[in-house]
Backbone as a chain_set.jsonl record, in Angstrom:
{"seq": "XXXXXXXXXXXXXXXXXXXXXXXXXXXXXXXXXXXXXXXXXXXXXXXXXXXXXXXXXXXXXXXXXXXXXXXXXXXXXXXXXXXXXXXXXXXXXXXXXXXXXXXXXXXXXXXXXXXXXXXXXXXXXXXXXXXXXXXXXXXXXXXXXXXXXXXXXXXXXXXXXXXXXXXXXXXXXXXXXXXXXXXXXXXXXXXXXXXXXXXXXXXXXXXXXXXX", "coords": {"N": [[27.02, 8.581, -15.304], [26.111, 9.349, -12.936], [23.856, 7.55, -13.077], [24.982, 5.132, -13.042], [26.32, 4.709, -10.518], [23.926, 5.274, -8.53], [22.694, 2.508, -9.436], [24.545, 1.0, -8.225], [23.917, 1.469, -5.536], [25.51, 3.487, -4.656], [25.554, 6.12, -3.187], [27.276, 8.309, -2.078], [28.83, 8.596, -4.466], [26.998, 9.257, -6.189], [25.527, 11.205, -5.551], [27.738, 13.607, -5.759], [27.926, 13.294, -8.618], [25.533, 14.116, -9.766], [25.696, 16.732, -8.567], [27.707, 17.744, -9.93], [26.495, 18.042, -12.611], [24.735, 19.737, -12.139], [25.905, 22.047, -11.681], [26.948, 22.521, -14.318], [24.406, 22.655, -15.506], [22.874, 24.67, -14.318], [19.97, 25.709, -13.842], [17.88, 23.875, -13.221], [15.277, 22.471, -11.983], [14.312, 20.201, -11.197], [16.457, 18.32, -11.398], [17.771, 19.413, -8.936], [15.798, 19.006, -6.9], [15.797, 16.04, -6.892], [18.903, 15.655, -6.071], [18.324, 17.132, -3.808], [16.771, 15.03, -2.361], [18.6, 12.976, -2.137], [20.824, 13.89, -0.503], [18.856, 14.605, 1.637], [18.902, 11.851, 2.671], [21.44, 11.467, 3.357], [23.303, 13.735, 4.287], [21.473, 15.816, 5.927], [21.52, 18.781, 6.286], [22.75, 19.796, 4.094], [21.282, 19.33, 2.25], [19.204, 21.314, 2.243], [19.847, 23.75, 0.328], [19.257, 22.891, -2.021], [16.826, 22.019, -2.374], [15.567, 24.278, -1.855], [16.187, 25.881, -4.407], [14.542, 23.858, -5.747], [11.934, 24.002, -5.179], [11.126, 26.417, -6.468], [10.053, 25.54, -8.683], [6.725, 25.253, -9.202], [5.516, 22.508, -9.593], [6.651, 20.992, -8.026], [7.205, 22.355, -5.415], [5.381, 21.883, -3.34], [6.187, 19.449, -2.304], [9.133, 19.858, -1.902], [9.314, 21.644, -0.368], [8.191, 20.866, 2.478], [9.611, 18.87, 3.072], [12.097, 20.026, 3.181], [10.898, 21.824, 5.769], [10.81, 19.94, 7.81], [13.492, 18.89, 8.024], [14.414, 21.343, 8.988], [13.179, 21.896, 11.227], [13.761, 19.515, 12.754], [16.514, 19.786, 13.25], [16.9, 21.618, 14.706], [16.553, 20.216, 17.427], [19.345, 19.346, 17.65], [20.551, 16.97, 17.595], [21.983, 14.794, 15.49], [21.267, 12.039, 14.831], [18.399, 12.261, 15.164], [17.806, 14.024, 13.505], [18.153, 12.873, 11.056], [16.161, 10.593, 11.148], [13.986, 11.939, 11.239], [14.023, 13.018, 8.658], [14.097, 10.579, 7.013], [11.635, 9.81, 7.531], [9.884, 11.559, 6.46], [10.929, 11.179, 3.617], [10.02, 8.477, 3.323], [7.332, 9.314, 3.307], [7.009, 10.561, 0.881], [7.043, 8.331, -0.608], [9.674, 7.452, -1.359], [11.134, 5.328, -0.431], [13.642, 3.872, -0.511], [15.764, 5.585, -0.042], [14.815, 6.294, 2.277], [15.298, 4.255, 3.705], [17.948, 4.408, 4.03], [18.528, 6.941, 5.157], [17.622, 5.889, 7.46], [19.466, 4.111, 8.213], [21.799, 5.803, 8.307], [20.957, 7.183, 10.534], [21.128, 4.791, 12.911], [23.816, 4.235, 12.655], [25.018, 6.966, 13.521], [23.812, 6.692, 15.916], [23.771, 3.849, 17.893], [22.081, 2.771, 19.8], [19.552, 3.454, 18.933], [16.664, 2.954, 19.147], [14.022, 3.388, 17.7], [14.737, 4.071, 15.069], [16.06, 1.569, 14.184], [13.82, 0.26, 14.035], [12.056, 1.294, 12.121], [14.31, 1.235, 10.238], [14.089, -1.695, 9.644], [11.316, -1.473, 8.727], [11.46, -0.018, 6.247], [13.292, -1.915, 4.761], [11.31, -4.198, 4.334], [9.63, -2.757, 2.623], [11.078, -2.178, 0.254], [11.484, -4.725, -0.221], [13.457, -6.142, 0.308], [15.594, -8.462, 2.108], [13.566, -10.407, 4.325], [14.527, -11.496, 6.746], [16.527, -9.89, 7.64], [15.265, -7.614, 8.066], [13.423, -8.486, 10.068], [15.509, -9.031, 12.028], [16.37, -6.365, 12.452], [14.172, -5.144, 13.608], [13.872, -6.841, 15.972], [16.227, -5.799, 16.984], [15.617, -3.4, 17.715], [13.292, -3.872, 19.547], [14.762, -4.781, 21.513], [16.033, -3.151, 22.479], [14.141, -1.09, 23.214], [11.731, -2.231, 24.61], [9.335, -1.019, 25.277], [8.331, 0.88, 23.704], [5.862, 2.448, 21.679], [5.775, 2.63, 18.939], [8.011, 0.809, 18.065], [6.604, -1.558, 18.604], [4.417, -1.506, 17.34], [5.491, -1.188, 14.546], [6.521, -4.018, 14.501], [4.275, -5.252, 14.611], [3.314, -4.72, 12.305], [4.967, -6.15, 10.666], [4.489, -8.824, 11.779], [1.984, -9.105, 10.744], [2.312, -9.162, 8.052], [3.537, -11.759, 7.702], [1.317, -13.447, 8.324], [1.111, -14.008, 10.691], [-1.19, -14.15, 13.12], [-1.749, -14.194, 16.049], [0.641, -13.326, 17.195], [0.914, -10.685, 15.916], [-1.357, -9.528, 17.314], [-0.527, -9.452, 19.942], [1.589, -7.855, 19.882], [0.465, -5.363, 18.976], [-1.074, -5.017, 21.523], [0.731, -4.51, 23.348], [1.622, -2.057, 22.14], [-0.375, -0.295, 22.529], [-0.498, -0.471, 25.324], [1.51, 1.011, 25.799], [1.004, 3.366, 24.836], [-1.804, 4.646, 25.885], [-3.459, 6.313, 25.499], [-3.901, 6.671, 22.847], [-6.125, 6.538, 19.949], [-5.248, 5.007, 17.464], [-3.969, 2.947, 18.001], [-5.766, 1.339, 19.525], [-7.654, 0.939, 17.246], [-6.296, -0.646, 15.492], [-5.921, -2.766, 16.889], [-8.405, -3.758, 17.168], [-8.988, -4.262, 14.733], [-7.61, -6.431, 14.216], [-8.437, -8.335, 15.847], [-10.765, -8.73, 14.903], [-10.267, -9.675, 12.308], [-9.361, -12.223, 13.341], [-11.701, -13.109, 14.2], [-12.841, -12.507, 16.606], [-15.186, -11.025, 17.298], [-16.457, -9.676, 19.112], [-14.681, -8.509, 21.248], [-13.349, -7.312, 19.505], [-15.098, -5.162, 18.836], [-15.16, -4.121, 21.349], [-12.786, -2.955, 21.192], [-12.732, -0.831, 19.248], [-14.387, 0.744, 20.272], [-13.308, 1.666, 22.179], [-11.349, 3.161, 20.965], [-12.74, 5.118, 19.674], [-13.792, 6.504, 22.05]], "CA": [[27.937, 8.165, -14.258], [25.107, 9.081, -11.749], [22.826, 6.397, -12.856], [25.768, 4.087, -12.572], [26.618, 5.049, -9.015], [22.96, 4.752, -8.101], [22.45, 1.318, -9.671], [25.208, 0.135, -7.304], [23.806, 1.896, -4.254], [26.937, 4.395, -4.119], [24.773, 7.284, -2.957], [28.066, 9.705, -1.978], [29.29, 9.146, -5.344], [25.992, 9.614, -7.221], [25.486, 12.871, -5.398], [28.786, 14.065, -6.439], [28.02, 13.412, -9.792], [24.49, 14.658, -9.817], [25.94, 17.714, -8.107], [28.074, 18.194, -11.334], [25.179, 18.066, -13.778], [23.889, 20.955, -11.554], [27.17, 23.388, -11.905], [26.824, 22.461, -15.687], [23.193, 23.243, -16.093], [22.372, 25.031, -12.904], [18.66, 25.934, -14.058], [17.273, 22.49, -13.682], [14.931, 22.247, -10.47], [13.999, 18.322, -11.29], [17.623, 17.563, -10.733], [17.905, 19.974, -7.761], [15.015, 18.014, -6.104], [16.84, 14.719, -6.747], [19.71, 15.556, -5.417], [18.098, 17.522, -2.531], [16.287, 13.949, -1.605], [19.662, 12.087, -1.873], [21.284, 14.338, 0.42], [18.193, 14.445, 2.717], [19.192, 10.7, 3.425], [23.129, 11.397, 3.952], [23.548, 15.132, 4.646], [20.431, 16.736, 5.888], [21.6, 20.252, 6.371], [23.204, 20.0, 2.79], [20.048, 19.111, 1.325], [18.222, 22.766, 2.059], [19.999, 24.836, -0.537], [19.035, 22.635, -2.942], [15.174, 22.104, -2.041], [15.21, 25.894, -2.162], [16.046, 25.713, -5.601], [13.623, 22.867, -6.273], [10.781, 24.959, -4.41], [10.996, 27.45, -7.275], [9.146, 24.845, -9.823], [5.522, 25.153, -8.548], [5.05, 21.253, -9.5], [7.698, 20.587, -6.813], [7.213, 23.225, -4.188], [4.857, 21.343, -1.922], [7.017, 18.385, -1.383], [10.195, 20.177, -1.281], [9.257, 22.762, 0.915], [7.84, 19.985, 3.559], [10.98, 18.25, 3.109], [12.886, 21.422, 3.759], [10.65, 22.156, 6.797], [10.996, 18.55, 8.448], [14.895, 19.054, 8.229], [15.104, 22.4, 9.644], [12.446, 21.832, 12.503], [14.387, 18.106, 13.323], [17.97, 20.387, 13.326], [16.71, 22.616, 16.553], [16.76, 19.328, 18.217], [20.568, 19.423, 17.715], [20.819, 15.454, 17.531], [21.975, 14.272, 14.283], [20.576, 10.739, 14.338], [17.098, 12.428, 15.18], [17.511, 14.588, 11.98], [18.26, 11.478, 9.895], [15.091, 9.94, 11.381], [12.918, 12.548, 10.682], [14.228, 13.188, 7.533], [13.644, 9.21, 6.611], [10.26, 9.601, 7.728], [9.61, 12.365, 5.14], [11.173, 10.577, 2.447], [9.075, 7.62, 3.173], [5.695, 9.637, 3.08], [7.062, 10.808, -0.288], [7.363, 7.337, -1.45], [11.131, 7.204, -1.355], [11.621, 4.064, 0.564], [15.059, 3.382, -0.792], [16.354, 6.865, 0.359], [14.192, 6.544, 3.764], [16.264, 3.506, 4.467], [19.453, 4.97, 4.124], [18.478, 7.955, 6.118], [17.259, 5.148, 8.742], [21.06, 3.541, 8.47], [22.432, 6.746, 9.06], [20.598, 7.306, 11.8], [21.603, 4.035, 13.472], [25.434, 4.453, 12.504], [25.092, 7.763, 14.454], [23.464, 6.285, 17.496], [23.487, 2.609, 17.388], [20.857, 2.751, 20.646], [18.233, 4.311, 18.75], [15.29, 1.846, 18.547], [13.156, 3.616, 16.7], [15.609, 4.063, 13.874], [16.469, 0.333, 13.785], [12.559, -0.165, 13.764], [12.015, 1.94, 10.697], [14.942, 0.439, 9.032], [13.247, -2.801, 9.158], [10.09, -1.547, 7.844], [12.051, 0.065, 5.184], [13.602, -3.023, 4.112], [10.39, -4.48, 4.005], [8.776, -1.986, 1.827], [11.775, -2.349, -1.031], [11.79, -6.082, -0.909], [15.002, -6.891, 0.85], [15.451, -9.842, 2.899], [12.752, -10.266, 5.414], [15.179, -12.094, 7.841], [17.404, -8.949, 8.051], [14.274, -6.746, 8.794], [13.208, -9.126, 11.412], [16.699, -8.849, 12.857], [16.646, -4.808, 12.787], [13.092, -5.17, 14.472], [14.272, -7.196, 17.051], [17.093, -5.013, 17.996], [14.754, -2.218, 18.348], [12.626, -4.643, 20.675], [15.594, -5.5, 22.581], [16.55, -1.652, 23.113], [13.426, -0.183, 23.981], [10.642, -3.02, 24.498], [8.164, -0.315, 25.946], [8.286, 1.683, 22.747], [4.894, 1.979, 20.914], [6.369, 2.729, 17.655], [8.765, -0.624, 17.648], [5.724, -2.802, 18.825], [3.481, -1.156, 16.245], [5.883, -1.633, 13.498], [6.493, -5.615, 14.596], [2.794, -5.815, 14.384], [2.787, -4.969, 10.75], [5.748, -7.205, 10.139], [3.484, -10.231, 11.543], [0.661, -8.973, 9.707], [2.741, -9.507, 6.569], [3.93, -12.835, 7.865], [0.148, -14.079, 8.557], [1.154, -14.443, 12.138], [-2.23, -13.038, 13.503], [-1.699, -13.953, 17.453], [2.056, -12.588, 17.516], [0.318, -9.215, 15.636], [-2.353, -9.054, 18.259], [0.098, -9.335, 21.199], [2.544, -6.552, 19.766], [-0.485, -4.079, 19.122], [-1.349, -4.737, 22.938], [1.88, -3.884, 23.691], [1.968, -0.836, 21.469], [-1.622, 0.062, 23.178], [-0.234, -0.283, 26.768], [2.829, 2.182, 25.811], [0.321, 4.668, 24.425], [-2.949, 4.228, 26.245], [-4.606, 7.206, 24.918], [-3.784, 6.772, 21.305], [-7.042, 5.536, 19.022], [-4.546, 4.201, 16.573], [-3.67, 1.092, 18.379], [-7.16, 0.613, 19.748], [-8.264, 0.307, 16.288], [-5.618, -1.619, 14.732], [-6.187, -4.046, 17.803], [-9.52, -4.228, 17.03], [-8.914, -4.922, 13.308], [-6.759, -7.478, 14.104], [-9.149, -8.771, 16.74], [-11.814, -8.866, 14.1], [-9.816, -10.462, 11.498], [-9.408, -13.582, 14.554], [-13.075, -13.72, 14.741], [-13.407, -12.061, 17.913], [-16.046, -9.513, 16.957], [-17.152, -8.876, 20.179], [-13.487, -7.965, 21.537], [-13.188, -6.093, 18.517], [-15.899, -3.804, 19.225], [-14.732, -2.897, 22.463], [-11.543, -1.973, 21.072], [-13.042, 0.022, 18.372], [-15.263, 1.569, 20.954], [-12.097, 2.442, 22.938], [-10.837, 4.039, 19.685], [-13.844, 6.404, 19.407], [-13.634, 7.206, 23.138]], "C": [[26.953, 8.206, -12.997], [24.504, 7.673, -11.739], [23.796, 5.129, -12.621], [25.815, 3.728, -11.21], [25.214, 4.362, -7.952], [22.579, 3.295, -8.268], [23.346, 0.364, -8.92], [25.109, 0.229, -5.854], [25.033, 2.559, -3.705], [26.256, 5.957, -3.969], [25.679, 8.354, -2.704], [28.335, 9.869, -3.639], [28.138, 9.596, -6.466], [25.773, 11.058, -6.754], [26.4, 13.653, -5.903], [28.5, 14.296, -7.95], [26.751, 13.644, -10.425], [24.711, 16.197, -9.446], [26.609, 18.871, -9.434], [27.62, 18.543, -12.253], [24.961, 19.437, -13.019], [24.943, 22.367, -11.856], [26.97, 23.442, -13.554], [25.938, 23.078, -16.106], [22.364, 23.687, -14.674], [20.606, 25.258, -13.184], [17.985, 24.456, -14.298], [16.809, 22.179, -12.388], [14.578, 20.601, -10.001], [15.191, 17.845, -10.778], [17.984, 18.13, -9.039], [17.048, 19.102, -6.909], [15.709, 16.762, -5.994], [17.902, 14.607, -5.858], [19.324, 16.267, -3.962], [17.536, 16.275, -1.364], [17.425, 12.875, -1.396], [20.192, 12.71, -0.615], [20.259, 14.656, 1.987], [18.435, 13.31, 3.732], [20.464, 10.816, 3.85], [23.253, 12.545, 4.709], [22.566, 15.952, 5.074], [20.24, 18.25, 5.374], [21.965, 20.567, 4.763], [22.03, 20.055, 1.866], [19.097, 20.657, 1.092], [18.407, 23.478, 0.985], [19.314, 24.321, -1.773], [17.312, 22.189, -3.203], [14.865, 23.296, -2.073], [14.961, 25.898, -3.632], [14.912, 24.97, -6.38], [12.05, 23.432, -6.31], [10.428, 26.013, -5.417], [9.984, 26.888, -8.457], [7.71, 24.421, -8.785], [5.09, 23.419, -8.56], [6.013, 20.477, -8.28], [7.87, 21.26, -5.284], [6.569, 22.712, -3.158], [5.95, 20.526, -1.218], [8.378, 18.565, -1.015], [10.282, 20.841, -0.332], [8.738, 21.781, 2.256], [8.706, 19.469, 3.991], [12.088, 19.345, 3.877], [12.665, 21.38, 5.511], [10.781, 20.918, 7.97], [12.447, 18.834, 8.662], [15.212, 19.98, 9.254], [14.465, 22.276, 11.113], [13.221, 20.393, 13.477], [15.833, 19.053, 13.752], [17.824, 21.253, 14.802], [16.675, 21.314, 17.485], [18.177, 18.98, 18.944], [20.974, 17.858, 18.05], [20.72, 14.787, 15.963], [21.262, 13.019, 13.853], [19.21, 11.131, 14.478], [16.644, 12.884, 13.803], [17.434, 13.643, 10.92], [16.702, 10.813, 9.902], [13.833, 10.606, 10.762], [12.897, 12.861, 9.123], [13.739, 11.782, 6.574], [11.969, 9.19, 6.536], [9.334, 10.366, 6.674], [9.567, 11.748, 3.754], [10.116, 9.41, 2.423], [7.476, 8.065, 3.005], [5.717, 9.999, 1.713], [7.051, 9.628, -1.335], [8.827, 6.77, -1.647], [11.875, 6.001, -0.602], [12.971, 3.842, 0.568], [15.861, 4.592, 0.062], [15.727, 6.716, 1.817], [15.087, 5.705, 4.371], [17.573, 3.569, 4.638], [19.636, 6.126, 4.962], [18.224, 7.283, 7.7], [18.857, 4.628, 9.447], [21.863, 4.49, 8.955], [22.249, 7.112, 10.346], [21.18, 6.369, 12.922], [23.102, 3.966, 13.351], [25.506, 5.48, 13.657], [24.998, 7.562, 15.626], [22.913, 4.824, 17.402], [22.171, 2.027, 18.745], [19.464, 3.174, 20.119], [17.005, 3.404, 18.094], [14.451, 2.092, 17.75], [13.529, 3.797, 15.144], [15.949, 2.619, 13.345], [14.743, 0.038, 13.482], [12.045, 0.292, 12.233], [13.16, 1.602, 9.705], [14.139, -0.733, 8.7], [12.102, -2.758, 8.361], [10.707, -0.848, 6.613], [12.643, -0.984, 4.139], [12.521, -3.686, 3.479], [9.609, -3.877, 2.556], [9.771, -2.01, -0.031], [12.073, -3.713, -1.212], [12.916, -6.554, -0.462], [14.557, -7.978, 1.516], [14.671, -9.777, 4.381], [13.549, -10.787, 6.743], [15.99, -10.87, 8.503], [16.25, -7.761, 8.462], [13.863, -6.982, 9.817], [14.201, -8.868, 12.26], [16.721, -6.872, 13.246], [15.468, -4.574, 13.923], [13.446, -5.619, 15.776], [15.551, -6.562, 17.878], [16.657, -3.738, 18.52], [14.182, -2.88, 19.565], [13.461, -4.478, 21.95], [15.834, -3.8, 23.65], [15.689, -0.922, 23.439], [12.019, -0.982, 23.441], [9.292, -2.054, 24.705], [7.897, 0.722, 24.618], [7.134, 1.457, 21.731], [5.192, 1.923, 19.299], [6.851, 1.324, 16.893], [7.785, -1.566, 17.504], [4.753, -2.571, 17.627], [4.044, -1.848, 14.636], [6.362, -3.62, 13.399], [5.382, -5.945, 14.367], [2.767, -6.065, 12.919], [3.941, -5.74, 10.307], [5.199, -9.053, 10.26], [2.356, -10.307, 10.923], [1.126, -9.723, 7.893], [3.174, -11.137, 6.429], [2.555, -13.956, 8.121], [0.266, -14.675, 9.986], [-0.015, -13.698, 13.136], [-2.018, -12.917, 15.236], [-0.484, -13.133, 17.783], [1.541, -11.071, 17.167], [-0.373, -8.553, 16.538], [-1.441, -8.804, 19.85], [1.17, -8.207, 20.724], [1.455, -5.374, 19.657], [-1.115, -3.858, 20.661], [-0.465, -3.869, 23.432], [2.146, -2.305, 23.587], [0.754, 0.028, 22.321], [-1.22, 0.26, 24.702], [0.885, 0.83, 26.62], [2.151, 3.209, 25.336], [-1.32, 4.811, 24.544], [-3.748, 5.179, 25.548], [-4.499, 7.548, 23.398], [-4.861, 5.478, 20.503], [-6.375, 4.636, 18.205], [-4.468, 2.821, 17.007], [-4.702, 0.544, 18.695], [-7.824, 0.15, 18.233], [-7.723, -0.812, 15.531], [-5.5, -2.853, 15.68], [-7.399, -4.689, 17.519], [-9.951, -4.888, 15.812], [-8.423, -5.905, 13.451], [-7.627, -8.963, 14.81], [-10.317, -9.607, 15.765], [-11.603, -9.865, 12.912], [-9.806, -12.185, 11.797], [-10.81, -14.096, 14.399], [-13.781, -13.417, 15.858], [-14.063, -11.076, 17.735], [-16.48, -8.922, 18.103], [-15.847, -8.372, 20.865], [-13.151, -6.787, 20.514], [-13.663, -5.007, 18.582], [-15.389, -3.185, 20.177], [-13.679, -2.3, 22.444], [-11.822, -0.781, 20.15], [-13.927, 1.217, 19.104], [-14.224, 2.473, 21.762], [-11.394, 3.515, 21.971], [-11.419, 5.223, 19.766], [-13.915, 6.94, 20.546], [-12.424, 8.065, 23.093]], "O": [[26.946, 7.305, -12.157], [24.556, 6.849, -10.826], [23.345, 4.155, -12.018], [25.432, 2.646, -10.766], [25.255, 3.49, -7.084], [22.12, 2.76, -7.259], [23.105, -0.843, -8.887], [25.746, -0.439, -5.039], [25.526, 2.317, -2.603], [26.584, 6.847, -4.753], [25.226, 9.463, -2.985], [28.147, 10.96, -4.178], [28.439, 10.22, -7.484], [25.844, 11.996, -7.548], [25.947, 14.555, -6.608], [28.8, 15.364, -8.483], [26.712, 13.417, -11.634], [23.935, 16.982, -9.991], [26.324, 20.017, -9.779], [28.192, 19.404, -12.922], [25.141, 20.365, -13.807], [24.569, 23.488, -12.204], [26.829, 24.573, -14.018], [26.12, 23.974, -16.93], [21.427, 23.08, -14.154], [20.001, 24.675, -12.284], [17.644, 24.019, -15.397], [17.596, 21.682, -11.583], [14.586, 20.04, -8.905], [15.178, 17.051, -9.837], [18.373, 17.389, -8.137], [17.674, 18.394, -6.12], [16.211, 16.473, -4.907], [17.971, 13.723, -5.004], [20.015, 15.959, -2.991], [17.666, 16.304, -0.14], [17.252, 11.968, -0.581], [20.016, 12.05, 0.409], [20.731, 14.869, 3.103], [18.337, 13.376, 4.957], [20.692, 10.182, 4.881], [23.32, 12.362, 5.924], [22.689, 17.074, 4.582], [19.444, 18.785, 4.601], [21.461, 21.559, 4.237], [21.934, 20.777, 0.873], [18.493, 20.996, 0.075], [17.402, 23.959, 0.46], [18.812, 25.128, -2.555], [16.817, 22.113, -4.327], [13.687, 23.502, -2.366], [13.828, 25.913, -4.112], [14.439, 25.378, -7.441], [11.227, 23.313, -7.217], [9.342, 26.558, -5.217], [9.234, 27.645, -9.072], [7.667, 23.562, -7.904], [4.395, 23.007, -7.63], [5.79, 19.344, -7.853], [8.476, 20.808, -4.312], [6.998, 22.953, -2.03], [6.47, 20.697, -0.116], [8.936, 17.873, -0.163], [11.159, 20.756, 0.528], [9.136, 22.327, 3.285], [8.865, 19.426, 5.211], [12.667, 19.264, 4.96], [13.52, 21.111, 6.355], [10.844, 21.312, 9.135], [12.618, 19.087, 9.855], [15.98, 19.751, 10.188], [15.158, 22.528, 12.098], [13.184, 20.347, 14.707], [16.146, 18.819, 14.919], [18.644, 21.375, 15.711], [16.84, 21.689, 18.646], [18.367, 18.573, 20.09], [21.848, 17.713, 18.905], [19.698, 14.391, 15.402], [20.739, 12.902, 12.745], [18.497, 10.329, 13.874], [15.688, 12.502, 13.127], [16.637, 13.727, 9.986], [16.115, 10.553, 8.851], [12.959, 10.102, 10.058], [11.854, 12.934, 8.474], [13.09, 11.94, 5.54], [11.265, 8.669, 5.671], [8.307, 9.915, 6.168], [8.627, 11.735, 2.96], [9.335, 9.404, 1.471], [6.582, 7.299, 2.645], [4.649, 9.871, 1.114], [7.05, 9.782, -2.557], [9.003, 5.637, -2.095], [13.069, 5.932, -0.309], [13.52, 3.61, 1.645], [16.656, 4.183, 0.908], [16.491, 7.221, 2.639], [15.691, 6.066, 5.381], [18.233, 2.815, 5.353], [20.733, 6.36, 5.47], [18.48, 7.828, 8.774], [19.276, 4.698, 10.603], [22.612, 4.25, 9.902], [23.142, 7.332, 11.164], [21.713, 6.937, 13.875], [23.576, 3.448, 14.362], [25.974, 5.088, 14.726], [25.78, 8.015, 16.461], [21.804, 4.584, 16.926], [21.491, 1.016, 18.573], [18.443, 3.213, 20.806], [16.607, 3.262, 16.937], [14.005, 1.209, 17.017], [12.736, 3.68, 14.209], [16.112, 2.473, 12.134], [14.572, -0.545, 12.411], [11.701, -0.515, 11.37], [12.98, 1.679, 8.49], [13.553, -0.816, 7.62], [11.791, -3.603, 7.522], [10.187, -1.394, 5.64], [12.491, -0.898, 2.92], [12.557, -3.848, 2.26], [9.136, -4.568, 1.653], [9.245, -1.892, -1.137], [12.79, -4.059, -2.151], [13.342, -7.566, -1.018], [13.4, -8.399, 1.537], [15.123, -9.198, 5.369], [13.091, -10.41, 7.822], [16.125, -10.814, 9.725], [16.626, -6.979, 9.334], [13.771, -6.104, 10.675], [13.855, -8.437, 13.359], [17.112, -6.382, 14.305], [15.701, -3.953, 14.96], [13.34, -4.829, 16.715], [15.817, -6.757, 19.064], [17.132, -3.122, 19.474], [14.582, -2.458, 20.651], [13.066, -4.158, 23.071], [15.806, -3.506, 24.845], [16.071, 0.089, 24.026], [11.365, -0.712, 22.433], [8.227, -2.456, 24.235], [6.933, 1.455, 24.841], [7.217, 0.499, 20.963], [4.701, 1.037, 18.6], [6.482, 0.829, 15.828], [7.824, -2.371, 16.573], [4.355, -3.551, 16.998], [3.454, -2.605, 13.866], [6.462, -4.27, 12.358], [5.264, -7.054, 13.846], [2.4, -7.089, 12.344], [3.728, -6.054, 9.136], [5.328, -10.017, 9.506], [1.778, -11.341, 10.584], [0.551, -10.398, 7.039], [3.176, -11.721, 5.345], [2.76, -15.17, 8.108], [-0.373, -15.655, 10.369], [0.309, -12.745, 13.844], [-2.089, -11.812, 15.774], [-0.597, -12.26, 18.644], [1.709, -10.221, 18.041], [-0.256, -7.343, 16.735], [-1.818, -8.003, 20.705], [1.578, -7.619, 21.725], [1.684, -4.388, 20.357], [-1.575, -2.771, 21.01], [-0.702, -2.74, 23.863], [2.625, -1.534, 24.42], [1.122, 1.116, 22.764], [-1.698, 1.245, 25.265], [1.015, 1.557, 27.605], [2.817, 4.242, 25.408], [-2.035, 5.037, 23.567], [-4.768, 4.772, 24.99], [-4.962, 8.562, 22.876], [-4.706, 4.261, 20.408], [-6.806, 3.484, 18.148], [-4.851, 1.806, 16.425], [-4.89, -0.624, 18.355], [-8.439, -0.912, 18.13], [-8.385, -1.72, 15.028], [-5.002, -3.892, 15.246], [-7.545, -5.91, 17.574], [-10.846, -5.723, 15.68], [-8.822, -6.678, 12.579], [-7.528, -10.144, 14.477], [-10.642, -10.789, 15.88], [-12.447, -10.684, 12.551], [-10.071, -13.102, 11.019], [-11.088, -15.294, 14.453], [-14.909, -13.802, 16.164], [-13.511, -10.018, 18.039], [-16.857, -7.751, 18.127], [-16.188, -7.233, 21.183], [-12.782, -5.638, 20.757], [-13.041, -3.952, 18.455], [-15.119, -1.985, 20.149], [-13.353, -1.39, 23.207], [-11.144, 0.235, 20.299], [-14.116, 2.34, 18.635], [-14.303, 3.689, 21.939], [-10.969, 4.601, 22.365], [-10.794, 6.274, 19.909], [-14.145, 8.142, 20.413], [-12.143, 8.786, 24.05]]}, "num_chains": 1, "name": "protein.A"}
């Protein structure tokens, strides 16, 4: 039943089915971990107890513990949308892009003006092979809400890289670097894009700026 709900994308129902299996067989850290992942996307506070159970397994301890810490730290902000976003980013770092996308979706539902959440939702859609048009719409929404966000500009640059639009990618990286002038990341990425376009002199300047 859990697998059926999961195939339909019905995460709340999948959570309840998996929760029932744990009641019937409580000593199953792998299932507790999976349930913790689902709940991290849907209801992060409720994920903590299952991640604690999962962490008893040495093979799962590091991953479960890091997700647990991420949620607890985010909750200190007292902003549910922020907690969803941070949980989503940690899920993405674990390779759980489908669940990360659900976490970002929950973030924008909780706060429709959350530009970074829209941008990350667009990235998650691309990672799982969803419609590129919808991913671009999410990124556009993020740009409308916060055009001076380095994260938004950086993720839009990544979108244009995948589309083979080098000039648009360079423009987005220039915007990201302007938003965070002390960040070496954007200078290095800007340099890489310029190098791919054949402008090696300008690329070197940005690589040197990154090193400085």
